Coordinates of C-alpha atoms in Angstrom, one line a residue:
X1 CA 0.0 0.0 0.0
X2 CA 3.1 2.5 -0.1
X3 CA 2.3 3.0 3.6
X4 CA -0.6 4.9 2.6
X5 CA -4.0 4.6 4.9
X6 CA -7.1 2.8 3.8
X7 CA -9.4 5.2 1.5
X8 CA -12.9 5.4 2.2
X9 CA -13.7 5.7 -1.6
X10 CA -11.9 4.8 -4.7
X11 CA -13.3 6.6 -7.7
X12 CA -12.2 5.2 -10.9
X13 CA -12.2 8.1 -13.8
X14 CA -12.2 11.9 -13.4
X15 CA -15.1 13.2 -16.1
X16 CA -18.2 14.4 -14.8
X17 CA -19.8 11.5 -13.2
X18 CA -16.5 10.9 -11.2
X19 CA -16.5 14.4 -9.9
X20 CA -19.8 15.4 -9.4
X21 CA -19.7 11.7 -7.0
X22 CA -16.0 12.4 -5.3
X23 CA -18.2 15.9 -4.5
X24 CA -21.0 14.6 -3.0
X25 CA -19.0 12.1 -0.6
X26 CA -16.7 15.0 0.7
X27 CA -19.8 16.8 1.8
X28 CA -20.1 14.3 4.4
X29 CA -16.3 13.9 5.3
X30 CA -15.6 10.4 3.1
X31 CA -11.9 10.4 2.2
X32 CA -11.9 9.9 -1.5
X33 CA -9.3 9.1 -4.4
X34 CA -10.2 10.3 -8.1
X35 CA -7.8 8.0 -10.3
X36 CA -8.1 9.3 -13.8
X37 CA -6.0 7.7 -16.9
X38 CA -5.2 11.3 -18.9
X39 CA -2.6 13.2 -17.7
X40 CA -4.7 16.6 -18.5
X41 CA -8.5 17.3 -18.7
X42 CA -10.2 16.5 -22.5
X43 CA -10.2 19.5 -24.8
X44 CA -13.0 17.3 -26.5
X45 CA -16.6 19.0 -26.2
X46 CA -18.6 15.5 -26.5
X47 CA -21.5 17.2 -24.5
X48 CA -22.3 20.3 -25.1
X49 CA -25.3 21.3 -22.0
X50 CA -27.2 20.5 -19.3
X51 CA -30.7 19.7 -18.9
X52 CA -33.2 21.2 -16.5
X53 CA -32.7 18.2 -13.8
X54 CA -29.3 18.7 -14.3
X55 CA -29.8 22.7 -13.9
X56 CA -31.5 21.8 -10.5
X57 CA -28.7 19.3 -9.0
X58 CA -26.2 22.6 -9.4
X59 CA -28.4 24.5 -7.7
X60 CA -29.1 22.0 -5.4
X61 CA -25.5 22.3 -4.3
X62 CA -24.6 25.9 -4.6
X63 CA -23.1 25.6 -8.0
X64 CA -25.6 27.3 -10.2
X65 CA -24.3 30.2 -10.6
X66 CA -20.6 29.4 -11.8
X67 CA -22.7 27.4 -14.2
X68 CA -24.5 30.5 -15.6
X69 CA -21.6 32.5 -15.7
X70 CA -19.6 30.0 -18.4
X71 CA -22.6 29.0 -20.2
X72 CA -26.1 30.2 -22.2
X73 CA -29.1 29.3 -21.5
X74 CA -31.6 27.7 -24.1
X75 CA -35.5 27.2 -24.4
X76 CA -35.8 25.0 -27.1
X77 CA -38.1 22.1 -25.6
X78 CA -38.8 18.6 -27.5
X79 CA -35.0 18.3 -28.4
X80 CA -36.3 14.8 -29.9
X81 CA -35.0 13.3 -32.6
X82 CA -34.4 16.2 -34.9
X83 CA -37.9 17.8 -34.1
X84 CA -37.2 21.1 -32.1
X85 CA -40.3 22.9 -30.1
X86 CA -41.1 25.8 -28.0
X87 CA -40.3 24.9 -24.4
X88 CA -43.7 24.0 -22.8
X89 CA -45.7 26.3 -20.5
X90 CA -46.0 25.6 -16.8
X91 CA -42.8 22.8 -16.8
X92 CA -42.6 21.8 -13.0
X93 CA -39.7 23.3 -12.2
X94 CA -38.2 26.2 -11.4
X95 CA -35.6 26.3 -14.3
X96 CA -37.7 26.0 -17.0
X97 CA -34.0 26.4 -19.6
X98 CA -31.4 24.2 -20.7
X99 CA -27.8 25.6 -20.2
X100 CA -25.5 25.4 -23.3
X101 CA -21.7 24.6 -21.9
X102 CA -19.3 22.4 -22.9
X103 CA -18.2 19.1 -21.1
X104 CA -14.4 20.8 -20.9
X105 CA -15.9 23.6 -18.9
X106 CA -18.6 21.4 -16.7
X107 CA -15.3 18.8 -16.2
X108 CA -12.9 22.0 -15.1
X109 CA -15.9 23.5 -13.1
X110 CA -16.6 20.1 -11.4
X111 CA -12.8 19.8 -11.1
X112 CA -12.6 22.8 -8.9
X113 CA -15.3 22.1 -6.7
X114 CA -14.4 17.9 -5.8
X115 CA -10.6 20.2 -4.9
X116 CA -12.6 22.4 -3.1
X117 CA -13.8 20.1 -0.9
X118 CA -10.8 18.1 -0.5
X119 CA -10.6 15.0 -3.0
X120 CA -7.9 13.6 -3.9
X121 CA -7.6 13.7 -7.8
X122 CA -5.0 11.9 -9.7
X123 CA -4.2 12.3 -12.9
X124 CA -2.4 9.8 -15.1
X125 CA -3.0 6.9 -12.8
X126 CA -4.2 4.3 -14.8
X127 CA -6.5 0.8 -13.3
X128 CA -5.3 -2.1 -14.5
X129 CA -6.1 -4.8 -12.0
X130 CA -8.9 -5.3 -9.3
X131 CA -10.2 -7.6 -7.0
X132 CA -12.2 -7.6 -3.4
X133 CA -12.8 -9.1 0.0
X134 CA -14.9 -8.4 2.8
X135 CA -13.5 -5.4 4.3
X136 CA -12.7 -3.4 1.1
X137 CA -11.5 -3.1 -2.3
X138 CA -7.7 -3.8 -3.7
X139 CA -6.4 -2.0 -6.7
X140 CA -2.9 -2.0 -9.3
X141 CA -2.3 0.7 -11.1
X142 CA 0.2 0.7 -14.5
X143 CA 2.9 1.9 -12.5
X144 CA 2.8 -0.8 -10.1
X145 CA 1.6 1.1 -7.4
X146 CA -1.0 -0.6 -5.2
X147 CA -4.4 1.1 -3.3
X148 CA -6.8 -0.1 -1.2
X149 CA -10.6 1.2 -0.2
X150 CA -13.5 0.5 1.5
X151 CA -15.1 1.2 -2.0
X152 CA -14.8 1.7 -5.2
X153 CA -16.8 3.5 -7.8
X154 CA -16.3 2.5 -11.7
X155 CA -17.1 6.1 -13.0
X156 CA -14.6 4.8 -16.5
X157 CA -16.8 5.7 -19.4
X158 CA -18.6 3.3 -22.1
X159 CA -15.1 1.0 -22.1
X160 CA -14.8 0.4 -18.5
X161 CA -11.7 -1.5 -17.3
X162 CA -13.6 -1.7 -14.3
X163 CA -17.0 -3.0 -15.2
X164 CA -14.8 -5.8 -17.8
X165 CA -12.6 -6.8 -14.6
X166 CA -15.8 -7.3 -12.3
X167 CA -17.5 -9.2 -15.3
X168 CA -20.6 -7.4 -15.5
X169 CA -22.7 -8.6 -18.3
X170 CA -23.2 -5.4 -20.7
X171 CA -25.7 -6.6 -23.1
X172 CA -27.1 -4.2 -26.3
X173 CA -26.7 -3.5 -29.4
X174 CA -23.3 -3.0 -31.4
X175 CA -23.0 0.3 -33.2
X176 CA -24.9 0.2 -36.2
X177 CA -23.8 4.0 -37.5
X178 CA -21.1 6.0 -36.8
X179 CA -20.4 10.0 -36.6
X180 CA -17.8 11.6 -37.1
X181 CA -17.6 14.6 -34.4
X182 CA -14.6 17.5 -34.3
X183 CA -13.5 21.2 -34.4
X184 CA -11.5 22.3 -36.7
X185 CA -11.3 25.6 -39.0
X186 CA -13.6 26.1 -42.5
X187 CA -12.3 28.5 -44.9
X188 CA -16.0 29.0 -46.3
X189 CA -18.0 31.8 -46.1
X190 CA -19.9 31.6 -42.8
X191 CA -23.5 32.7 -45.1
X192 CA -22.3 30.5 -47.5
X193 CA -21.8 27.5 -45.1
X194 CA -24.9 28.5 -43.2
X195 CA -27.0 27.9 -46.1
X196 CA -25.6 24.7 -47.6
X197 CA -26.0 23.4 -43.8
X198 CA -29.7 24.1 -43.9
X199 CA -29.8 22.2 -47.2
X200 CA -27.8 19.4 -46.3
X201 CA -30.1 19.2 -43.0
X202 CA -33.3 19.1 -44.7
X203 CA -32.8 15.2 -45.3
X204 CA -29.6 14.5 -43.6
X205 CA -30.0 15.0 -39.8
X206 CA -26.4 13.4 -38.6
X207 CA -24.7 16.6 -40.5
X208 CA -23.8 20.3 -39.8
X209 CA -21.3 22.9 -39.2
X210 CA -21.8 25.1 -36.2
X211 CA -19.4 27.6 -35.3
X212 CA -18.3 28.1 -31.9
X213 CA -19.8 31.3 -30.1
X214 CA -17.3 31.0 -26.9
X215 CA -16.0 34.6 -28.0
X216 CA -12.7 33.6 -27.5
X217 CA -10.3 35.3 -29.5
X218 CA -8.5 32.2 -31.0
X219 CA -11.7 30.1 -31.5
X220 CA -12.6 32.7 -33.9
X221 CA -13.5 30.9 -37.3
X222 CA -13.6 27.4 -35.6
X223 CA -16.4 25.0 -36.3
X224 CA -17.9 22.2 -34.7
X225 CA -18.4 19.9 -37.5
X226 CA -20.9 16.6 -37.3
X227 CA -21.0 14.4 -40.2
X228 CA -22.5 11.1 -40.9
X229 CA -18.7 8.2 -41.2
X230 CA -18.8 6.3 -44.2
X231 CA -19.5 2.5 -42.1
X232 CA -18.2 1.4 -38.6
X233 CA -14.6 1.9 -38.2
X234 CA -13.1 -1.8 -37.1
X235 CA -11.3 0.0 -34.4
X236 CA -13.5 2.6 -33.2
X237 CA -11.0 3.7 -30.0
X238 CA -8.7 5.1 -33.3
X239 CA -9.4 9.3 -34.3
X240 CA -10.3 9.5 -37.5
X241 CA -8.8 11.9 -39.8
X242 CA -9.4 15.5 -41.3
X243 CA -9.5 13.9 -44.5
X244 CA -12.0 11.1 -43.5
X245 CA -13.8 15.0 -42.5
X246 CA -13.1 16.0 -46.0
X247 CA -14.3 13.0 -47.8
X248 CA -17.6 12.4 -45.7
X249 CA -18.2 16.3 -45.7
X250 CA -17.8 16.3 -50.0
X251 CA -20.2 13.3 -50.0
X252 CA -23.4 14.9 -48.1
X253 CA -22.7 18.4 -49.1
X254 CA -20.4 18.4 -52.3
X255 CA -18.0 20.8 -51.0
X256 CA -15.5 20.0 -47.4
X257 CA -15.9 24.1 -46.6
X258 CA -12.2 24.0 -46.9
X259 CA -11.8 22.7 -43.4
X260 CA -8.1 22.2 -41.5
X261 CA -6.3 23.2 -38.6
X262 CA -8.5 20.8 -36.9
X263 CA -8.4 21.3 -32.8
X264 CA -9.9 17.7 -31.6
X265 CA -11.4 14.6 -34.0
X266 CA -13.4 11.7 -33.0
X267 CA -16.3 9.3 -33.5
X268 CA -19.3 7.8 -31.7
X269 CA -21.6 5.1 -32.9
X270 CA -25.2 4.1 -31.8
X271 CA -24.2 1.3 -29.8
X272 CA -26.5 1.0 -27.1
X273 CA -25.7 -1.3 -24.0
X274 CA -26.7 -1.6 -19.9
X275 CA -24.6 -3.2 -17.4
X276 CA -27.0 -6.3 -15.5
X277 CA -26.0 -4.7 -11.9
X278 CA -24.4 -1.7 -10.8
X279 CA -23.5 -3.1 -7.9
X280 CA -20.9 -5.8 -7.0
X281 CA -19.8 -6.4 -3.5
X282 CA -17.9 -3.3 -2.7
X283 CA -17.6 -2.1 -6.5
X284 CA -20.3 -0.1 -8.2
X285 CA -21.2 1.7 -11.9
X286 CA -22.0 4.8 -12.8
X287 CA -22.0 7.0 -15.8
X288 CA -21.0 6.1 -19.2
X289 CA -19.3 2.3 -17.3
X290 CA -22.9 1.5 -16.4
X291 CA -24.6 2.5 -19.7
X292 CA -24.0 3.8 -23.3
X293 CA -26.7 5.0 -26.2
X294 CA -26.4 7.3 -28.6
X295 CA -26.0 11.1 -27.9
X296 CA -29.3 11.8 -29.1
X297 CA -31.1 14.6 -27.7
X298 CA -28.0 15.0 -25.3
X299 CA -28.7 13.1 -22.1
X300 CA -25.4 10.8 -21.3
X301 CA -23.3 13.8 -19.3
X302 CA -26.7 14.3 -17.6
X303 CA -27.3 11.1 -16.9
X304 CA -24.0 10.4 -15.5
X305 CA -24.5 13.2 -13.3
X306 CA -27.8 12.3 -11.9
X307 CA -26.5 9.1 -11.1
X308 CA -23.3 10.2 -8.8
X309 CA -26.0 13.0 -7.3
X310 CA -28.1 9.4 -6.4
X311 CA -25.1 7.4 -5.0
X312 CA -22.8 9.9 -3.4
X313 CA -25.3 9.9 0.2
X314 CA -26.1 6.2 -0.2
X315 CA -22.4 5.6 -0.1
X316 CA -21.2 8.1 2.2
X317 CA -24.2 6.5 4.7
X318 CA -22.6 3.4 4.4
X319 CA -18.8 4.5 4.9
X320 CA -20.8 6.7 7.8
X321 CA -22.3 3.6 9.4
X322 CA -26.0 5.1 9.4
X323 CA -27.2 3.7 6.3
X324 CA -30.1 1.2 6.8
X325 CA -30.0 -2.3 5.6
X326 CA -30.7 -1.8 1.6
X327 CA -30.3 1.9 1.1
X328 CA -26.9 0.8 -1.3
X329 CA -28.9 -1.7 -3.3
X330 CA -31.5 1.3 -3.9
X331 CA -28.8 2.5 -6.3
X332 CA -29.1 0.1 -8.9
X333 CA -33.1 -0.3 -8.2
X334 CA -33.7 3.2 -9.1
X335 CA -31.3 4.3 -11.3
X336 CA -31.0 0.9 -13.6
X337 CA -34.7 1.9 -14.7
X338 CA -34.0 5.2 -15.7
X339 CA -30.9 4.2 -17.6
X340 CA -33.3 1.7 -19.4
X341 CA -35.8 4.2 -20.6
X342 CA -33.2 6.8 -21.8
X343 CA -31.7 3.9 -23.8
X344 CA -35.3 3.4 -25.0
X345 CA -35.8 7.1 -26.0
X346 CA -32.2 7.3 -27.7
X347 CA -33.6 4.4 -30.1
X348 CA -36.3 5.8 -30.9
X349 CA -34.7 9.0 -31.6
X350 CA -32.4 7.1 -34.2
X351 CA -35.1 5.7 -36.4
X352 CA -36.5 9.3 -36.0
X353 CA -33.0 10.4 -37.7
X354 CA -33.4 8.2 -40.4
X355 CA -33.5 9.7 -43.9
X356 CA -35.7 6.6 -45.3
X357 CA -39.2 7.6 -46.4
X358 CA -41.0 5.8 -43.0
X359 CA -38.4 8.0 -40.9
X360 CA -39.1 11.0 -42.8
X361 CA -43.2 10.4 -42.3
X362 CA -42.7 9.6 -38.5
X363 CA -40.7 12.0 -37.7
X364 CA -43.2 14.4 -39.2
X365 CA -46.2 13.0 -37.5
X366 CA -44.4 13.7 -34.0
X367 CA -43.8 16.7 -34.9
X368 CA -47.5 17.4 -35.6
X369 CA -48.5 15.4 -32.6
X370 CA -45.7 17.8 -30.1
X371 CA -48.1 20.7 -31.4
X372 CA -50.1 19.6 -28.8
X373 CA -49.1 21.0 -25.1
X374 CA -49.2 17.6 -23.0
X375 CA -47.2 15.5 -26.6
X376 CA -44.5 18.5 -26.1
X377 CA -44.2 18.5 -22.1
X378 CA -44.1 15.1 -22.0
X379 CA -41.2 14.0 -24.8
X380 CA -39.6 17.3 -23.0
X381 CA -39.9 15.7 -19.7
X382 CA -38.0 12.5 -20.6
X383 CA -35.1 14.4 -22.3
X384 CA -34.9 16.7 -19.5
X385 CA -35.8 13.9 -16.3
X386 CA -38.0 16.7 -14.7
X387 CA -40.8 13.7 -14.9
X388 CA -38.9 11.3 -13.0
X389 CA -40.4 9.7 -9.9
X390 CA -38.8 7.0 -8.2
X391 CA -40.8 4.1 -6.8
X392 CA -41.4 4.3 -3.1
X393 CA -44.5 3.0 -2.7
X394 CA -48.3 4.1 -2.3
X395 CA -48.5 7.1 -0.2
X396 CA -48.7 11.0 -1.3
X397 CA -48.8 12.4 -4.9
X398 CA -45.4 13.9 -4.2
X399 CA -43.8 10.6 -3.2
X400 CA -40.7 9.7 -4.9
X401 CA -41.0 12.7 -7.0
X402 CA -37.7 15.5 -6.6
X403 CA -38.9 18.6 -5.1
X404 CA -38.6 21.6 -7.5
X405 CA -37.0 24.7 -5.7
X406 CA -40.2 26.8 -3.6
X407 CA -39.9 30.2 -2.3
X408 CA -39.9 30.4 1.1
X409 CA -40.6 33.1 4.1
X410 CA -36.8 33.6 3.9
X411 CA -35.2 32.7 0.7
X412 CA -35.7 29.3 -1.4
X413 CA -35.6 25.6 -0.8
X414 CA -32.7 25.0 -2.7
X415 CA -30.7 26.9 -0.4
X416 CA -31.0 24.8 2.2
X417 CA -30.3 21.8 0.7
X418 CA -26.2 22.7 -0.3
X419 CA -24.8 20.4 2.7
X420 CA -26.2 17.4 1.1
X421 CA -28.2 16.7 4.2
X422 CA -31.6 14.9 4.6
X423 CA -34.3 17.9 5.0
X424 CA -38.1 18.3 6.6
X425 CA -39.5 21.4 5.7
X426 CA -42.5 21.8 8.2
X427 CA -45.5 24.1 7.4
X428 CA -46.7 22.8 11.0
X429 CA -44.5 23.7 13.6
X430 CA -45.6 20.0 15.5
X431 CA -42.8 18.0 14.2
X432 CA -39.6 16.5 15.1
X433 CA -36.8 14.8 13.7
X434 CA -35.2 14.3 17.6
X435 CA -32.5 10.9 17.0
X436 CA -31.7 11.9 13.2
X437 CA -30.8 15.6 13.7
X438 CA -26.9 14.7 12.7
X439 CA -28.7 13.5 9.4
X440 CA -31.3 15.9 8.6
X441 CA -31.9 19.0 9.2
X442 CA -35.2 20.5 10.5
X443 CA -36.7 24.0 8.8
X444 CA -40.2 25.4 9.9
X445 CA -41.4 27.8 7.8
X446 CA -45.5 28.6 8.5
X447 CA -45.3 31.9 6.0
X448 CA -48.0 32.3 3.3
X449 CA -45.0 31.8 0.7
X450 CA -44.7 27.7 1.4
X451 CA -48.0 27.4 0.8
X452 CA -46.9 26.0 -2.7
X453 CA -45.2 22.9 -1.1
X454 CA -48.1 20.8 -1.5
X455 CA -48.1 19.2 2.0
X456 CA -48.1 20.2 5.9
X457 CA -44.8 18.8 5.6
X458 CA -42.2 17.1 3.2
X459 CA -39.2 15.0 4.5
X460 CA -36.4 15.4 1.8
X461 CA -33.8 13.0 1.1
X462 CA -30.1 14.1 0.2
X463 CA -30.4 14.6 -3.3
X464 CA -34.1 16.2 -3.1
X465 CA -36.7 13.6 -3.5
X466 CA -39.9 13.3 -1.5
X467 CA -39.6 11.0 0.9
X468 CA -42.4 11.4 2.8
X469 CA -45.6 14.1 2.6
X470 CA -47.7 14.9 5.1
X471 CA -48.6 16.1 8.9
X472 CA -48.4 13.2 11.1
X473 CA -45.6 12.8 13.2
X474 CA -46.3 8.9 13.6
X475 CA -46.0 8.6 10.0
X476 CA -42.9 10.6 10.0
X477 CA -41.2 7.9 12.5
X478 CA -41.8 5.8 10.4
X479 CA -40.3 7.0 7.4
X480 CA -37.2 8.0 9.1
X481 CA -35.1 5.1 9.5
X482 CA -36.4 3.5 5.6
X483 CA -33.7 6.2 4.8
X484 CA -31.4 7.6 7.4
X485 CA -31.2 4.3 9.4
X486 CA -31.8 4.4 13.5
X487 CA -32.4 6.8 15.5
X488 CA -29.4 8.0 17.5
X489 CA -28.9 6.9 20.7

């Protein structure tokens, strides 16, 4: 071990899923490690925004407003398979936007913060061996040097060393289209490439040349240029090259734009897989190691996200000692099922992108049908999760469902909720959380401006979902240990 001390965590990569996690378990004191394989952060801008839910877990934390300083906000709603809609009225939420940024500015902002707090990141440490016992986790690195954990969190992307050394089945499909995705420079006219864009685009979804709008001096005249690859590369983990770019751009749009210089090239295919469990022992998935679909209508950074903002208080718990028997299992039970819709909604998206004659009629029958309010709000609602309710049983409306951000006598809810802590924010004044008050923290507020809660009272779990509504403070001891284990003593 080097002589160092046993880690509480282990996180294996350093993109966002690995951050925003190492984040969430340094709000409650674990000792984490970020091992990431690069020796310096990805210029690549795979992602390019977050979605409301994803909005409202920054918020949730205190981050928002770094967020809105490095990126743009967007209302375009129904971002579904080439069919772009006004955003809905009345979205529940209260971030009714998107926020245009790229994944090198969410990673370097999520970067800072996981330092903030006092993780541990490595960079050019890569995994190469794993195994487990009892009492924690055992790890080689390339160099030969050898850690050991309590836990260990595969956050590795869609080729996970450590989802292939546990031997998690990752069944799917195989890529059957690839993309070609880069920035370079176009020597075109921007009017000129504008327009042949919107002529290409007509029929060929997959294509375009966007310039970049960072106003940075020397991104002036760069492009971000998408383009359908001729096949699927034999060895997809290869770049392709400008003049693949050339070849593929003169094929779709008879002219390459007179692109070079090119800053970052790569390719992603429509292979769309899930990993059977998420948890093994003392090893668990997230992110792009847990599940891979096609970037369609942008929800893989997101999803990543949402998952380490699921499992950073479920693990912590556990490393804490408080966690009741189950609350680590809830990982995979709630967020497998979400990972199985969006790979659901990403294939339908694809035949939506088609350029065959059924694709061309389907998509323009959904495009009719999102004319209608509740079609839009609800293809909106999967691409942005703001309809996602996790399954806790019969009870209240509100149960299971994460709690949009309320104004209340002083301030809003989501300020409350940036220590990660459990929360009960009372409209009576009658109840107590006495023998959990180390876990979550108690705020009565009995102004006219909670009267939009929805409930007498709402019991909040770390990463804001409802985990109990009502006014009875029987009912409320009950609830209590399902998610922040006994009562102290």
């Amino acid at each position: 071990m080097n002589g160092e001390s046993m880690i509480d965590v282990t996180v294996v990569g350093g993109g966002p899923t690995g951050l925003m996690l190492a984040s969430e378990l340094r709000l409650h004191g674990v000792r984490v490690v970020v091992l990431e394989r690069l020796t310096e952060p990805t210029r690549q801008a795979r992602a390019q925004g977050l979605h409301t839910r994803s909005v409202e877990v920054m918020d949730q934390r205190g981050l928002l407003e770094r967020f809105l300083a490095a990126g743009r906000k967007f209302r375009v709603g129904g971002i579904f398979g080439g069919i772009t809609k006004p955003w809905p009225d009345g979205l529940d939420t209260a971030h009714p936007y998107g926020l245009a940024i790229e994944q090198p500015v969410t990673e370097r902002l999520l970067d800072e913060r996981a330092l903030e707090l006092g993780a541990d990141v490595r960079r050019g440490h890569e995994l190469v061996g794993l195994s487990q016992d009892e009492d924690g986790v055992s790890v080689e690195l390339a160099d030969g040097t050898r850690l050991r954990s309590r836990y260990l969190v595969g956050c590795d992307g869609a080729r996970s060393t450590v989802r292939k050394l546990l031997g998690v089945g990752f069944p799917g499909e195989p890529a059957g289209v690839e993309t070609l995705l880069g920035e370079m420079e176009a020597t075109g006219d921007p009017e000129s490439i504008a327009a042949v864009v919107a002529r290409v685009r007509r029929t060929h979804l997959r294509f375009g040349l966007a310039p970049l709008t960072s106003g940075d001096g020397d991104r002036k005249g760069v492009y971000r240029v998408i383009v359908p690859a001729d096949g699927v590369a034999e060895d997809r983990t290869s770049a392709p090259t400008l003049e693949e770019f050339r070849r593929q751009l003169r094929a779709h749009a008879g002219t390459d734009f007179g692109v070079h210089s090119p800053r970052w090239l790569s390719r992603f295919g429509d292979a769309t897989r899930l990993a059977e469990r998420y948890r093994v022992g003392r090893v668990l998935l997230a992110g792009d190691a847990a599940h891979v679909h096609p970037p369609t209508g942008g929800q893989g950074l997101n999803l990543g996200v949402q998952d380490a903002f699921n499992l950073g208080w479920k693990l912590a718990a556990e490393v804490g000692g408080w966690a009741p028997e189950g609350l680590l299992d809830s990982y995979h039970a709630e967020r497998h099922p979400v990972a199985a819709a969006v790979l659901d909604n990403t294939r339908a998206q694809m035949v939506l992108l088609g350029t065959e004659p059924g694709a061309v009629a389907l998509r323009g029958l959904l495009g009719r049908l999102m004319d209608f309010e509740e079609v839009n709000r609800y293809v909106t609602g999967l691409v942005t999760a703001t309809d996602l309710r996790y399954d806790f049983g019969e009870g209240h409306a509100l149960l299971g469902r994460r709690m949009r951000d309320i104004r209340l006598t002083r301030g809003r809810l989501y300020e409350l909720t940036h220590g990660g802590r459990g929360l009960l924010l009372d409209r009576t004044g009658r109840l107590s959380v006495a023998g959990w008050a180390d876990r979550v923290d108690h705020v009565v507020d009995t102004g006219g401006a909670c009267e939009e809660l929805g409930a007498p009272a709402v019991l909040l779990r770390p990463d804001g979902h409802v985990a109990w509504a009502g006014g009875d403070q029987r009912e409320l001891l009950e609830r209590l240990p399902r998610w922040f284990g006994a009562a102290a003593g």
